[in-house]
Coordinates of C-alpha atoms in Angstrom, one line a residue:
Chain C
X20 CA 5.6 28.0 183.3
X21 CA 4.2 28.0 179.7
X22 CA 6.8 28.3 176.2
X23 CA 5.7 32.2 176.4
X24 CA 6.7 32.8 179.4
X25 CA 10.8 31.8 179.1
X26 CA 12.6 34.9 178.3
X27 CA 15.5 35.5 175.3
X28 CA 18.0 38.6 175.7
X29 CA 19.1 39.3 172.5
X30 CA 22.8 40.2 171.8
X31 CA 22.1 43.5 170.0
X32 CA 23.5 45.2 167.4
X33 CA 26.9 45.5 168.2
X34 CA 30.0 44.5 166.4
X35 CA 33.2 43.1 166.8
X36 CA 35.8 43.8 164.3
X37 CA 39.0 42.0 163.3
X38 CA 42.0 42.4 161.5
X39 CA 43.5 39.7 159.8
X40 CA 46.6 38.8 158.3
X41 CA 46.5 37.9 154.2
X42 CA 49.8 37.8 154.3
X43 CA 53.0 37.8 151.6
X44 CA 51.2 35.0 149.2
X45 CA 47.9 36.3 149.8
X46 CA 48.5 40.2 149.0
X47 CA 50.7 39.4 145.8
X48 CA 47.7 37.1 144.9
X49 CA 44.8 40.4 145.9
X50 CA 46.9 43.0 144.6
X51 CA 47.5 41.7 141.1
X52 CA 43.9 40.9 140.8
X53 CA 43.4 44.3 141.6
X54 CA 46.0 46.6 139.4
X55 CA 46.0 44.2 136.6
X56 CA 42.7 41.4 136.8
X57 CA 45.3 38.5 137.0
X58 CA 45.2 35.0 138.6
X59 CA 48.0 33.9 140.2
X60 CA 48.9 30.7 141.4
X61 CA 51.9 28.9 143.3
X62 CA 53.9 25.5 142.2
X63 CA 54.8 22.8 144.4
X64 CA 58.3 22.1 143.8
X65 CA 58.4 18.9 144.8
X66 CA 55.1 17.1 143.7
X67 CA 54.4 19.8 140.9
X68 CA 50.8 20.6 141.8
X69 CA 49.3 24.3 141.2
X70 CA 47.5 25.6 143.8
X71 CA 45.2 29.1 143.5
X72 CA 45.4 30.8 145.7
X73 CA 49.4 30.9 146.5
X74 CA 50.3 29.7 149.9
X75 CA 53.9 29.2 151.6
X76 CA 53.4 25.2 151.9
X77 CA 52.1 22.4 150.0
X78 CA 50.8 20.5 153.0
X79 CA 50.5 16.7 151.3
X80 CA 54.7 17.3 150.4
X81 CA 55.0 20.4 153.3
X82 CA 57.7 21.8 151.6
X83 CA 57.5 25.6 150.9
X84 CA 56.4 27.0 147.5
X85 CA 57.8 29.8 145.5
X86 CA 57.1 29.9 142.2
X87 CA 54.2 31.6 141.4
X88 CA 52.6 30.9 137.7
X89 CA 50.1 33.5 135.6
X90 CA 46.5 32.0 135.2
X91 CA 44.7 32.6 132.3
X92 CA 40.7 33.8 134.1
X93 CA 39.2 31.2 132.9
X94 CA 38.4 27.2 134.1
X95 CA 36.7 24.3 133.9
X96 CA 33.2 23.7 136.6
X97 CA 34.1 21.3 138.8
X98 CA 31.0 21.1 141.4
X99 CA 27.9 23.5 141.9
X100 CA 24.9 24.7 143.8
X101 CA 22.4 27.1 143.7
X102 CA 21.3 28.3 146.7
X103 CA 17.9 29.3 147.6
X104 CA 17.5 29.6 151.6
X105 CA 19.0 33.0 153.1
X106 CA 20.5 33.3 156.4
X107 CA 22.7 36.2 158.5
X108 CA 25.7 36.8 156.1
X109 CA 28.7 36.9 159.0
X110 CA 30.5 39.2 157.1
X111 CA 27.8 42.2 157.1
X112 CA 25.2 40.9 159.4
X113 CA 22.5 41.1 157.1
X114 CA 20.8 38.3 155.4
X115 CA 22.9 37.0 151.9
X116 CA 21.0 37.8 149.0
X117 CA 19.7 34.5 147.0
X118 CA 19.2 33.1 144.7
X119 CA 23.0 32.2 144.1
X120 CA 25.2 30.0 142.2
X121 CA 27.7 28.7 143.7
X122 CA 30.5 27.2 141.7
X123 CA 34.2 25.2 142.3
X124 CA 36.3 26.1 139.2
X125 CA 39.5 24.5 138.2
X126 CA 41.3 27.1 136.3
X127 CA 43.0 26.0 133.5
X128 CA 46.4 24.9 135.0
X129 CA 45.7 24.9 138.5
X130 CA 45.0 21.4 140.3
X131 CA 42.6 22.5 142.8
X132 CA 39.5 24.2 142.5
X133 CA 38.5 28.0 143.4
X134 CA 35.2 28.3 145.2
X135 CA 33.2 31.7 144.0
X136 CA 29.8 33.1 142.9
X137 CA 28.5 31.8 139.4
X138 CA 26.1 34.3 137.3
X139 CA 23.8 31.8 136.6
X140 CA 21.1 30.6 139.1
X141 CA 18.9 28.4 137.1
X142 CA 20.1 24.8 138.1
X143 CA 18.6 23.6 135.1
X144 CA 21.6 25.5 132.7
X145 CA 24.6 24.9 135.2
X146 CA 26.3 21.2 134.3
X147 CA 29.7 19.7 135.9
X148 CA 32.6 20.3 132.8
X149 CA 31.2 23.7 131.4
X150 CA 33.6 26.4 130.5
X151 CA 33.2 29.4 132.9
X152 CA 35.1 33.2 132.9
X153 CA 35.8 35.1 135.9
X154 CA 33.9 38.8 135.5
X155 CA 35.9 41.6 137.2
X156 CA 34.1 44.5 138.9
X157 CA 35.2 48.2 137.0
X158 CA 36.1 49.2 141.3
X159 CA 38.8 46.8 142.8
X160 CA 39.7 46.5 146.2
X161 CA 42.7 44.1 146.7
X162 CA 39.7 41.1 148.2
X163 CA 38.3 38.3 146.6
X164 CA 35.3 40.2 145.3
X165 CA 37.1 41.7 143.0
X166 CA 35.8 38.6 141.1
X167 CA 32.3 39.6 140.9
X168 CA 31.6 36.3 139.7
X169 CA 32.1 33.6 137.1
X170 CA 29.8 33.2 134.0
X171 CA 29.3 30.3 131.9
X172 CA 31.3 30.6 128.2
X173 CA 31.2 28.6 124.8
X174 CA 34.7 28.0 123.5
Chain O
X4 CA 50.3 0.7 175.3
X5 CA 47.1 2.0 176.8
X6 CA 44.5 0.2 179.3
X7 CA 41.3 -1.1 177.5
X8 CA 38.7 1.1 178.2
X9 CA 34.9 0.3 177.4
X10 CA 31.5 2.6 177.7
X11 CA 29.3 1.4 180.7
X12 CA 26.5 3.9 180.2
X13 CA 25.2 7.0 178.4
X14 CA 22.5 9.9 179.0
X15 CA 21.0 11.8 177.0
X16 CA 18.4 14.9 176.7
X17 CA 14.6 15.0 174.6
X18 CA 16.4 16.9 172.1
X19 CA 14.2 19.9 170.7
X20 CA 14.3 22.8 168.2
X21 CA 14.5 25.0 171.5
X22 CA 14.5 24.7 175.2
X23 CA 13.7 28.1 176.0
X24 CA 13.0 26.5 179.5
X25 CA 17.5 25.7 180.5
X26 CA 20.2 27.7 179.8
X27 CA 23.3 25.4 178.9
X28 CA 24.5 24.4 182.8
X29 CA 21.1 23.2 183.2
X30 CA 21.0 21.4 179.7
X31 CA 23.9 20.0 180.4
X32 CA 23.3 19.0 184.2
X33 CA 19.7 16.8 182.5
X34 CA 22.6 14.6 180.2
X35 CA 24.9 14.0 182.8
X36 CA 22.4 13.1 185.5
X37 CA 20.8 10.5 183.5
X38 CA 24.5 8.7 182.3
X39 CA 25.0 8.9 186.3
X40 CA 21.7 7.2 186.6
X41 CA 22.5 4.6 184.2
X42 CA 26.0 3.8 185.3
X43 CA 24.2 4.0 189.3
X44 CA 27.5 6.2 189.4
X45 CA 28.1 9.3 191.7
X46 CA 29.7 12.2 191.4
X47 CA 32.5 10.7 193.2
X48 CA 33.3 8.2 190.8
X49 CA 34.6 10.4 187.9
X50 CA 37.6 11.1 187.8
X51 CA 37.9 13.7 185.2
X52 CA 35.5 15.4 182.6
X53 CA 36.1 16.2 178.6
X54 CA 33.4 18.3 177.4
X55 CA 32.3 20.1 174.0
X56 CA 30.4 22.2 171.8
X57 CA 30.9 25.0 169.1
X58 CA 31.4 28.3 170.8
X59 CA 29.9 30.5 168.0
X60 CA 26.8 29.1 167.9
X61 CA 25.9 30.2 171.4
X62 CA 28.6 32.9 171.1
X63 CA 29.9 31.9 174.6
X64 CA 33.5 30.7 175.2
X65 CA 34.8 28.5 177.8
X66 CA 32.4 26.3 178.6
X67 CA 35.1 23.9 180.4
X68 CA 34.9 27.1 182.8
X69 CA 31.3 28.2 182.9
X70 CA 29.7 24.8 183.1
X71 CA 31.5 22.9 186.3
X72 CA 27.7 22.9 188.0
X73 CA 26.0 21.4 185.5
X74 CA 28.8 19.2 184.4
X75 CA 29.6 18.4 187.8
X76 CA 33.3 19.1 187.4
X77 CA 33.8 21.2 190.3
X78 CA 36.8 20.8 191.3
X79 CA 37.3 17.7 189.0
X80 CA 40.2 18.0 186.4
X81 CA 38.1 19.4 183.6
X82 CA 39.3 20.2 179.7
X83 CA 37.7 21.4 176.5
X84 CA 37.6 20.4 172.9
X85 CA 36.1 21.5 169.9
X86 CA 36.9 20.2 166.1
X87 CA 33.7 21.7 164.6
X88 CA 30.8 18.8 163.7
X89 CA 33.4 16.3 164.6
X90 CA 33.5 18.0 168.4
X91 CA 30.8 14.8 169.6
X92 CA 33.4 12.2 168.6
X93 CA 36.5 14.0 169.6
X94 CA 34.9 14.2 172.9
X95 CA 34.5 10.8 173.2
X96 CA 38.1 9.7 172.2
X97 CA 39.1 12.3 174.2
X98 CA 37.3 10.3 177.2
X99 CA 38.9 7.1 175.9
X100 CA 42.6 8.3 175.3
X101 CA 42.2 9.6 179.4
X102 CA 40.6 6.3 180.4
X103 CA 43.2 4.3 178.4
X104 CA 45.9 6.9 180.1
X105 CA 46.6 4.8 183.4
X106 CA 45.9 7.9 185.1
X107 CA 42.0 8.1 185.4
X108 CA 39.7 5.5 186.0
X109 CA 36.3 6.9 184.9
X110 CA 35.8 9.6 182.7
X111 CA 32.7 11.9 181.7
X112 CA 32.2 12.8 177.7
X113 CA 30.1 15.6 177.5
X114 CA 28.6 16.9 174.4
X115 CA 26.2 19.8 173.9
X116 CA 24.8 22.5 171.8
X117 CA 21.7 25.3 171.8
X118 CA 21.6 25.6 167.8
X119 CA 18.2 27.9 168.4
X120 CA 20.7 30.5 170.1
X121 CA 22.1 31.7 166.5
X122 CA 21.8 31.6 163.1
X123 CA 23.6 27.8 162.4
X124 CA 24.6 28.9 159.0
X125 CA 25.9 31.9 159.5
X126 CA 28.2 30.7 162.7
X127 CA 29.0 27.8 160.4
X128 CA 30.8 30.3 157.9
X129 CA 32.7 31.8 161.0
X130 CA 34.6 28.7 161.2
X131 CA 36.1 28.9 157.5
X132 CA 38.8 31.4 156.1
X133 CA 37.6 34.8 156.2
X134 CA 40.0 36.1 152.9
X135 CA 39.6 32.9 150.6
X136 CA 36.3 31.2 152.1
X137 CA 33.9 33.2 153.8
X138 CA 32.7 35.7 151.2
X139 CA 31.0 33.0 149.0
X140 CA 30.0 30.2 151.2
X141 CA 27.1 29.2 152.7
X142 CA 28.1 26.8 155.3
X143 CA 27.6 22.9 155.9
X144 CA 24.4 22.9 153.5
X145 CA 26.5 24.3 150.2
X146 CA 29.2 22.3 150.9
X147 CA 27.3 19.4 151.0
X148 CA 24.9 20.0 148.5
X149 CA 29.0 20.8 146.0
X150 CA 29.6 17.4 147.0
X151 CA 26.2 15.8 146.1
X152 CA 26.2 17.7 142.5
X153 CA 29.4 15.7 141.7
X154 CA 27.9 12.7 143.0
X155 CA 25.1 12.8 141.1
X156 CA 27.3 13.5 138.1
X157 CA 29.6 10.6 138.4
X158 CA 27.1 7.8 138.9
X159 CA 24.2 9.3 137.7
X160 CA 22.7 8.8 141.3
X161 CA 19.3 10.6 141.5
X162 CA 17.4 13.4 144.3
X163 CA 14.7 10.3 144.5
X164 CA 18.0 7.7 145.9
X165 CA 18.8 10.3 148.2
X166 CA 15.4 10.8 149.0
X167 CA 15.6 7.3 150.6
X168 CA 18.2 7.7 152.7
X169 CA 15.7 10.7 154.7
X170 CA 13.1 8.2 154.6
X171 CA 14.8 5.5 156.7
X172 CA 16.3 7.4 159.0
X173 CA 13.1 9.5 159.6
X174 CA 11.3 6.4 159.6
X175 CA 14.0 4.9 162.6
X176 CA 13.4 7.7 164.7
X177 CA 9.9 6.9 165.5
X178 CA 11.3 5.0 167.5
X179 CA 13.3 6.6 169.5
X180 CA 11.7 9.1 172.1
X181 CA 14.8 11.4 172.4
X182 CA 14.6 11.9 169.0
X183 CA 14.2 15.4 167.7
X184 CA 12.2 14.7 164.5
X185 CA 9.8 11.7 165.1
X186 CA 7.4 11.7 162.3
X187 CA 7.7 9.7 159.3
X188 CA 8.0 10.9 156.1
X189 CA 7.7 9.6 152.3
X190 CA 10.0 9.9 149.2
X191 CA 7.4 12.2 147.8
X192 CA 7.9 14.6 150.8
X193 CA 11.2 14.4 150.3
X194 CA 11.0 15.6 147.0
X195 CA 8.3 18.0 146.9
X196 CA 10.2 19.8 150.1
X197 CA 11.0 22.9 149.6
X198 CA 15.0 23.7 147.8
X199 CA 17.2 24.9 149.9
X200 CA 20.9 24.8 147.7
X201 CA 20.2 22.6 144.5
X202 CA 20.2 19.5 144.8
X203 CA 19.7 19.5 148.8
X204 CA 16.0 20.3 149.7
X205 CA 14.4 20.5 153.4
X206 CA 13.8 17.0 153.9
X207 CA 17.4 16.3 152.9
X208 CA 19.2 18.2 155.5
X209 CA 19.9 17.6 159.4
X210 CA 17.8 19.6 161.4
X211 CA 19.1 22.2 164.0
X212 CA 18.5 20.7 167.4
X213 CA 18.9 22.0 171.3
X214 CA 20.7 18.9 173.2
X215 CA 23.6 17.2 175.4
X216 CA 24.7 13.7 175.8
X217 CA 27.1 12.4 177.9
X218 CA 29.0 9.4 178.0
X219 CA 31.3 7.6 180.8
X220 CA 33.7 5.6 179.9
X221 CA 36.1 3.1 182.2
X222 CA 39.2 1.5 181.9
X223 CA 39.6 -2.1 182.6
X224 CA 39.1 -3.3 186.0
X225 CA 36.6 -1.0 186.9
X226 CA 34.5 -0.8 183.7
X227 CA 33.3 -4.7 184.7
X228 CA 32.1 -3.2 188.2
X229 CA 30.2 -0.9 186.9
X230 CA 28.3 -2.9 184.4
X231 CA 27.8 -6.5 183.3
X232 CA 27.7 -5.4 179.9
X233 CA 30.4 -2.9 178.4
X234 CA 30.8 -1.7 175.1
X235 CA 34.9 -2.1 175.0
X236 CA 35.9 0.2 172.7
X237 CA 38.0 -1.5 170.0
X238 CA 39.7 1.3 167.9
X239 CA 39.3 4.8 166.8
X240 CA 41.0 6.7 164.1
X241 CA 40.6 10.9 163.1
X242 CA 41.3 12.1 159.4
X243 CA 41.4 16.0 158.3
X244 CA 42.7 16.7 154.6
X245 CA 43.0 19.9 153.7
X246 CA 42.6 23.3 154.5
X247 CA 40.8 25.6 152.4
X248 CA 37.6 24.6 151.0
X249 CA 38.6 24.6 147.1
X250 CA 41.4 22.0 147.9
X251 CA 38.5 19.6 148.3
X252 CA 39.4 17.1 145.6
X253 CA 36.1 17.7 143.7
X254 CA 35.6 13.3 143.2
X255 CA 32.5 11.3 145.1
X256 CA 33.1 10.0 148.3
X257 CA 34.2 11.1 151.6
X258 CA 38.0 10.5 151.7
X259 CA 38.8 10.8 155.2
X260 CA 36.4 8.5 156.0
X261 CA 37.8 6.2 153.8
X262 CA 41.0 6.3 155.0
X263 CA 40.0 6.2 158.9
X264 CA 37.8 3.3 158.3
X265 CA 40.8 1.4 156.9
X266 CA 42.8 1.6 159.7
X267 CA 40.1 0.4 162.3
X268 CA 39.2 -2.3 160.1
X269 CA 43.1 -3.4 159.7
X270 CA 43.7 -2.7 163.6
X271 CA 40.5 -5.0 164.4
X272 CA 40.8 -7.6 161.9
X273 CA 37.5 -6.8 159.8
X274 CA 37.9 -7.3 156.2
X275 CA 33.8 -7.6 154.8
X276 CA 32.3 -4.5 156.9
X277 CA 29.0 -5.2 155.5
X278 CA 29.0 -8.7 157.3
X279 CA 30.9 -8.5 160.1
X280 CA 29.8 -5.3 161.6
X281 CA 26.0 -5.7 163.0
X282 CA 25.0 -2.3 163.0
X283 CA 26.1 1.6 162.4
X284 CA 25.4 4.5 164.1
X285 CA 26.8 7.3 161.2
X286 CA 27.2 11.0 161.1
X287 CA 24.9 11.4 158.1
X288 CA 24.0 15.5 158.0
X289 CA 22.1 14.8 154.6
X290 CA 20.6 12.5 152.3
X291 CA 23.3 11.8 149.8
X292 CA 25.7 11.0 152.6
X293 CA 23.7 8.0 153.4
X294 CA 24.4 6.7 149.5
X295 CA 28.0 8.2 148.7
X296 CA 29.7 7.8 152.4
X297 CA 28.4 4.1 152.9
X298 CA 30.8 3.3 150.1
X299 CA 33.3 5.5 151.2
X300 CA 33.4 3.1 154.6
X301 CA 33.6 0.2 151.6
X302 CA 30.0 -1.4 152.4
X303 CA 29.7 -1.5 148.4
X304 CA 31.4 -0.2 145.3
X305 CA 31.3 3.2 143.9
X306 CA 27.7 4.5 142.8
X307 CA 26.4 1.2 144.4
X308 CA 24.7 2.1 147.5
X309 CA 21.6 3.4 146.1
X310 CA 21.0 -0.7 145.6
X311 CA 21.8 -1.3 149.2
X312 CA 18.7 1.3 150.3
X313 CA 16.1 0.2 147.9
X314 CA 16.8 -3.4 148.8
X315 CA 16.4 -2.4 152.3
X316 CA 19.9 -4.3 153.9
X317 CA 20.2 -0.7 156.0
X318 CA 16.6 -0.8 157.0
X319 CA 16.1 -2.3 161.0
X320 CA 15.5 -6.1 160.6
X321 CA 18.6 -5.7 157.3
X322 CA 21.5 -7.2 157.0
X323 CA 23.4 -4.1 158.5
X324 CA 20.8 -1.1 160.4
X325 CA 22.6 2.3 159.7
X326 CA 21.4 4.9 162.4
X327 CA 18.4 2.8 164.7
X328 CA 18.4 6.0 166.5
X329 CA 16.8 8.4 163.5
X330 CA 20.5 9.6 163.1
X331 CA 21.5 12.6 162.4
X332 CA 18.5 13.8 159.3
X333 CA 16.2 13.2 162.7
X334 CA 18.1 15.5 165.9
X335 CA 21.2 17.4 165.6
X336 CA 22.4 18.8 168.4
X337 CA 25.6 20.0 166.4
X338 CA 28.6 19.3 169.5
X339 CA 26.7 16.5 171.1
X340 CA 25.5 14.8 167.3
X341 CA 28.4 12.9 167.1
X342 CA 28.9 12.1 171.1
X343 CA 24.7 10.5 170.7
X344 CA 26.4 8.4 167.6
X345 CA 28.9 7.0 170.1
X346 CA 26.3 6.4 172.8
X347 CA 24.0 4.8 170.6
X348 CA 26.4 2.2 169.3
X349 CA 27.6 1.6 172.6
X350 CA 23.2 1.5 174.1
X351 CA 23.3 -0.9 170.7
X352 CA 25.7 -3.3 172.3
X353 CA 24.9 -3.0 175.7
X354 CA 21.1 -4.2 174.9
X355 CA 19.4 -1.0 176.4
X356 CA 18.3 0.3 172.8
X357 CA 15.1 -0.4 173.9
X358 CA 12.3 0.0 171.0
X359 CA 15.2 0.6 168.6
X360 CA 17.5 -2.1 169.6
X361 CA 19.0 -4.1 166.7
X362 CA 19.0 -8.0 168.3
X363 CA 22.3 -9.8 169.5
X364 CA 24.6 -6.8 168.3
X365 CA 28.6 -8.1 169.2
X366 CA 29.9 -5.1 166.9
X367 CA 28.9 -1.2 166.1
X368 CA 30.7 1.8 164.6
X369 CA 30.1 5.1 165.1
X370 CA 31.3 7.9 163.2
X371 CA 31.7 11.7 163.5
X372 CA 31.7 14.0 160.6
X373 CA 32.8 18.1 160.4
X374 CA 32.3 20.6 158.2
X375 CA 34.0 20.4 154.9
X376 CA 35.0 16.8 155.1
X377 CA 37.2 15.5 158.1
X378 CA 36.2 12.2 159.8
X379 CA 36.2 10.5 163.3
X380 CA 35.7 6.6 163.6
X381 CA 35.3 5.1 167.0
X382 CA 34.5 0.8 166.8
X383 CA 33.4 -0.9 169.7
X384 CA 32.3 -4.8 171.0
X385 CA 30.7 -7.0 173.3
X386 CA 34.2 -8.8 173.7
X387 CA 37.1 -7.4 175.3
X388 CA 39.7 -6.9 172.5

């Protein structure tokens, strides 16, 4: 038999939802992001670290968190990317739009980073250490689009 | 404490960008008949199977279950296990935990994978948070290419370094006839390929492969029966370090790999890798890996390595070949990548290399890497340890 002559049966269109669990952290995070644009995060009470988005444990002390602290929108860049090849967005099945920067910010008292969309696509303009703002969209959802993205800022 | 186990023998597949002409059973019967051919083993030898791939990117579960033809495990106690890029390795110290067990002798690895099934990236995203991760990431070549930008930025490292690393490996796999990628390339092609996520262009990045491998492994007593030449394994460590992607700690080098290669070099004694270690077989998905993971596994200092390539000391005929086999930049059959590490280390020390055989090799490393940064390590020897 030649290449042309092995079949494929393709899966089709169908879908297969889920539902899953944010949780107590998570929605208090999602919801004030939604009624009021804020950034929460969560201290560790034992090794002190901030962590965005809240969770119940601090894994490296595993000791659960409470204390959740106001974050002011806006970070340093940590790490980048701009990406430039497209391929099937899981989410909605259809192919992610690109170009699109793609940006780990450290907000400003937080000790990890937040990975999310940066406005700027141009390699070239995007440096590790630059100041960037999170952008909220006017229609908010309680989901971590709510962010539409985060553009670069001179302070 | 466990029996000493060693690899007598491996198989593998012509790995391809798609073979229309198997379904998986039959991909994955070619891998297994060929380690039974090199072992001169039957079916009636092994005494268990551990097999492994990445469901969602064939989008069929179980294939402990739907497999037992190919596999031969009919009947055969049989169990499945998947840890995501890492799934090759974990195989394989699955196979050596059961070997070491006491309670079976000989024991098929199986790892496999038919990338051209699916889109890679997008089942790559299924395996991340859907609230916190999914929405913005663009699976293994966005992480990676995060990681390289701060790379870059720390030790001022360049896209032509990295370019290097393609080179070699590409350049290795001509090599090798089950090789997916066997044409050499230059810097220049590296360069001028087209971007795909800033800094990380075609020529950088792993391909996406159809392919199995399988590996046997035996416990002492019977290993020496099979073969005259084992590959004992000698230690194997695992690392994962955190759980959603921005806990990454955004500084160069790959810290689980850091930390696993510590404890096989304490538990075997090895103290200068670079010397005492004749030759690597590495989970290397991109370029920059090749610079910035070498030092993680402390063959140089920090924002060194790039040195180490251009002097050519991981080139064959170096002082330590990384990847004789093309590695990963050259086939990447995503749940058996890191299995073909293992078996190349282990053809490395058992002299059946062939065309890419490194000469006298007494010790060889393979590792296994997954997704956003966890590590497997497996070391092996000529000697018994």
């Amino acid at each position: 038999m030649e290449k042309k002559d092995y079949l494929t049966i393709s899966s089709g269109d169908q879908a297969q939802p889920f539902e899953w669990s944010v949780g107590r952290y998570g929605s208090r995070f999602l919801t004030e992001l939604r009624d009021h644009k804020k950034i929460l995060g969560i201290k560790c009470p034992s090794c002190g670290k901030v962590y965005v988005p809240p969770r119940k444990v601090c894994g490296r002390c595993f000791v659960e968190m409470s204390e959740f602290v106001e974050l002011p929108p806006r970070g340093t860049l940590a790490a980048f990317s701009v990406l430039m090849f497209s391929f099937v967005d899981p989410e909605t099945g259809k192919e992610r739009p690109v170009p699109y920067g793609y940006g780990y910010v450290k907000f400003d008292g937080a000790d990890n980073t937040f990975p999310h969309f940066l406005e700027e696509t141009d390699w070239k303009k995007i440096k590790i250490g630059q100041r960037v703002e999170a952008v909220f969209e006017e229609k908010r959802r309680g989901h971590l689009l709510d962010i539409k993205h985060f553009r670069i800022i001179s302070e | 404490m466990g029996k000493r186990v060693a690899i007598v023998g491996s198989g593998q597949t012509y790995h391809k960008s798609a073979r229309l002409d198997v379904n998986g059973i039959e991909l994955i019967h070619e891998a297994v008949t060929r380690a039974l051919e090199d072992t001169q083993l039957t079916l009636k030898d092994i005494d268990a199977v551990v097999i492994g791939n990445m469901d969602h990117f064939e989008g069929i579960n179980y294939v402990d279950t739907w497999s037992v033809d190919g596999a031969g495990a009919c009947l055969k106690p049989i169990f499945k296990v998947t840890t995501g890029g890492t799934t090759g390795s974990t195989v394989a110290m699955a196979g050596y935990y059961t070997a070491a067990s006491g309670l079976f002798d000989t024991v098929l690895a199986i790892g496999w994978e038919k990338n051209s099934e699916s889109d890679t990236t997008g089942a790559i995203i299924t395996a991340f948070d859907p609230i916190w991760d999914r929405p913005a990431f663009a699976g293994a070549v966005a992480g990676l290419a995060v990681e390289a930008s701060v790379y870059m930025h720390q030790y001022g490292v360049t896209e032509k370094d990295a370019a290097r690393v393609s080179v070699r490996d590409r350049r290795h796999a001509t090599k090798n006839p089950h090789a997916h990628l066997r044409g050499e390339i230059s810097v220049d092609d590296v360069l001028n390929s087209p971007m795909l996520s800033y800094p990380i262009k075609l020529l950088d990045m792993c391909p996406r492969t159809d392919g199995a491998c399988a590996v046997i492994f035996a416990a002492e007593g019977r290993a020496e029966k099979i073969t005259d030449k084992p590959a004992w394994v000698w230690a194997t460590a695992t690392r994962h370090n955190y759980v959603y992607i921005g806990d990454w700690e955004p500084t160069a080098g790959l810290k689980t790999l850091e930390s696993a290669s510590r404890e096989v070099y304490q538990k075997v004694g090895i103290r200068e890798p670079l010397k005492e270690i004749d030759v690597m077989e590495l989970y290397l998905p991109y370029s920059f890996a090749g610079l910035s993971w070498i030092e993680s596994l402390g063959l140089c200092g920090k924002g060194e390595a790039p040195r180490l390539l251009w002097d050519g000391v991981t080139d064959m005929g170096g002082e330590l070949p990384i990847n004789p086999s093309g590695g990963v930049i050259s086939c990447n059959p995503i749940g058996a990548t890191a299995l073909i590490r293992v078996a190349e280390a282990a053809m490395q020390i058992q002299g059946k290399a062939e065309q890419h055989q490194v000469p006298d090799v007494k010790v060889a490393l393979a590792t296994g890497f997954g997704g956003c940064f966890w590590s497997d390590i497996m070391i092996m020897g000529k000697q018994i340890k």
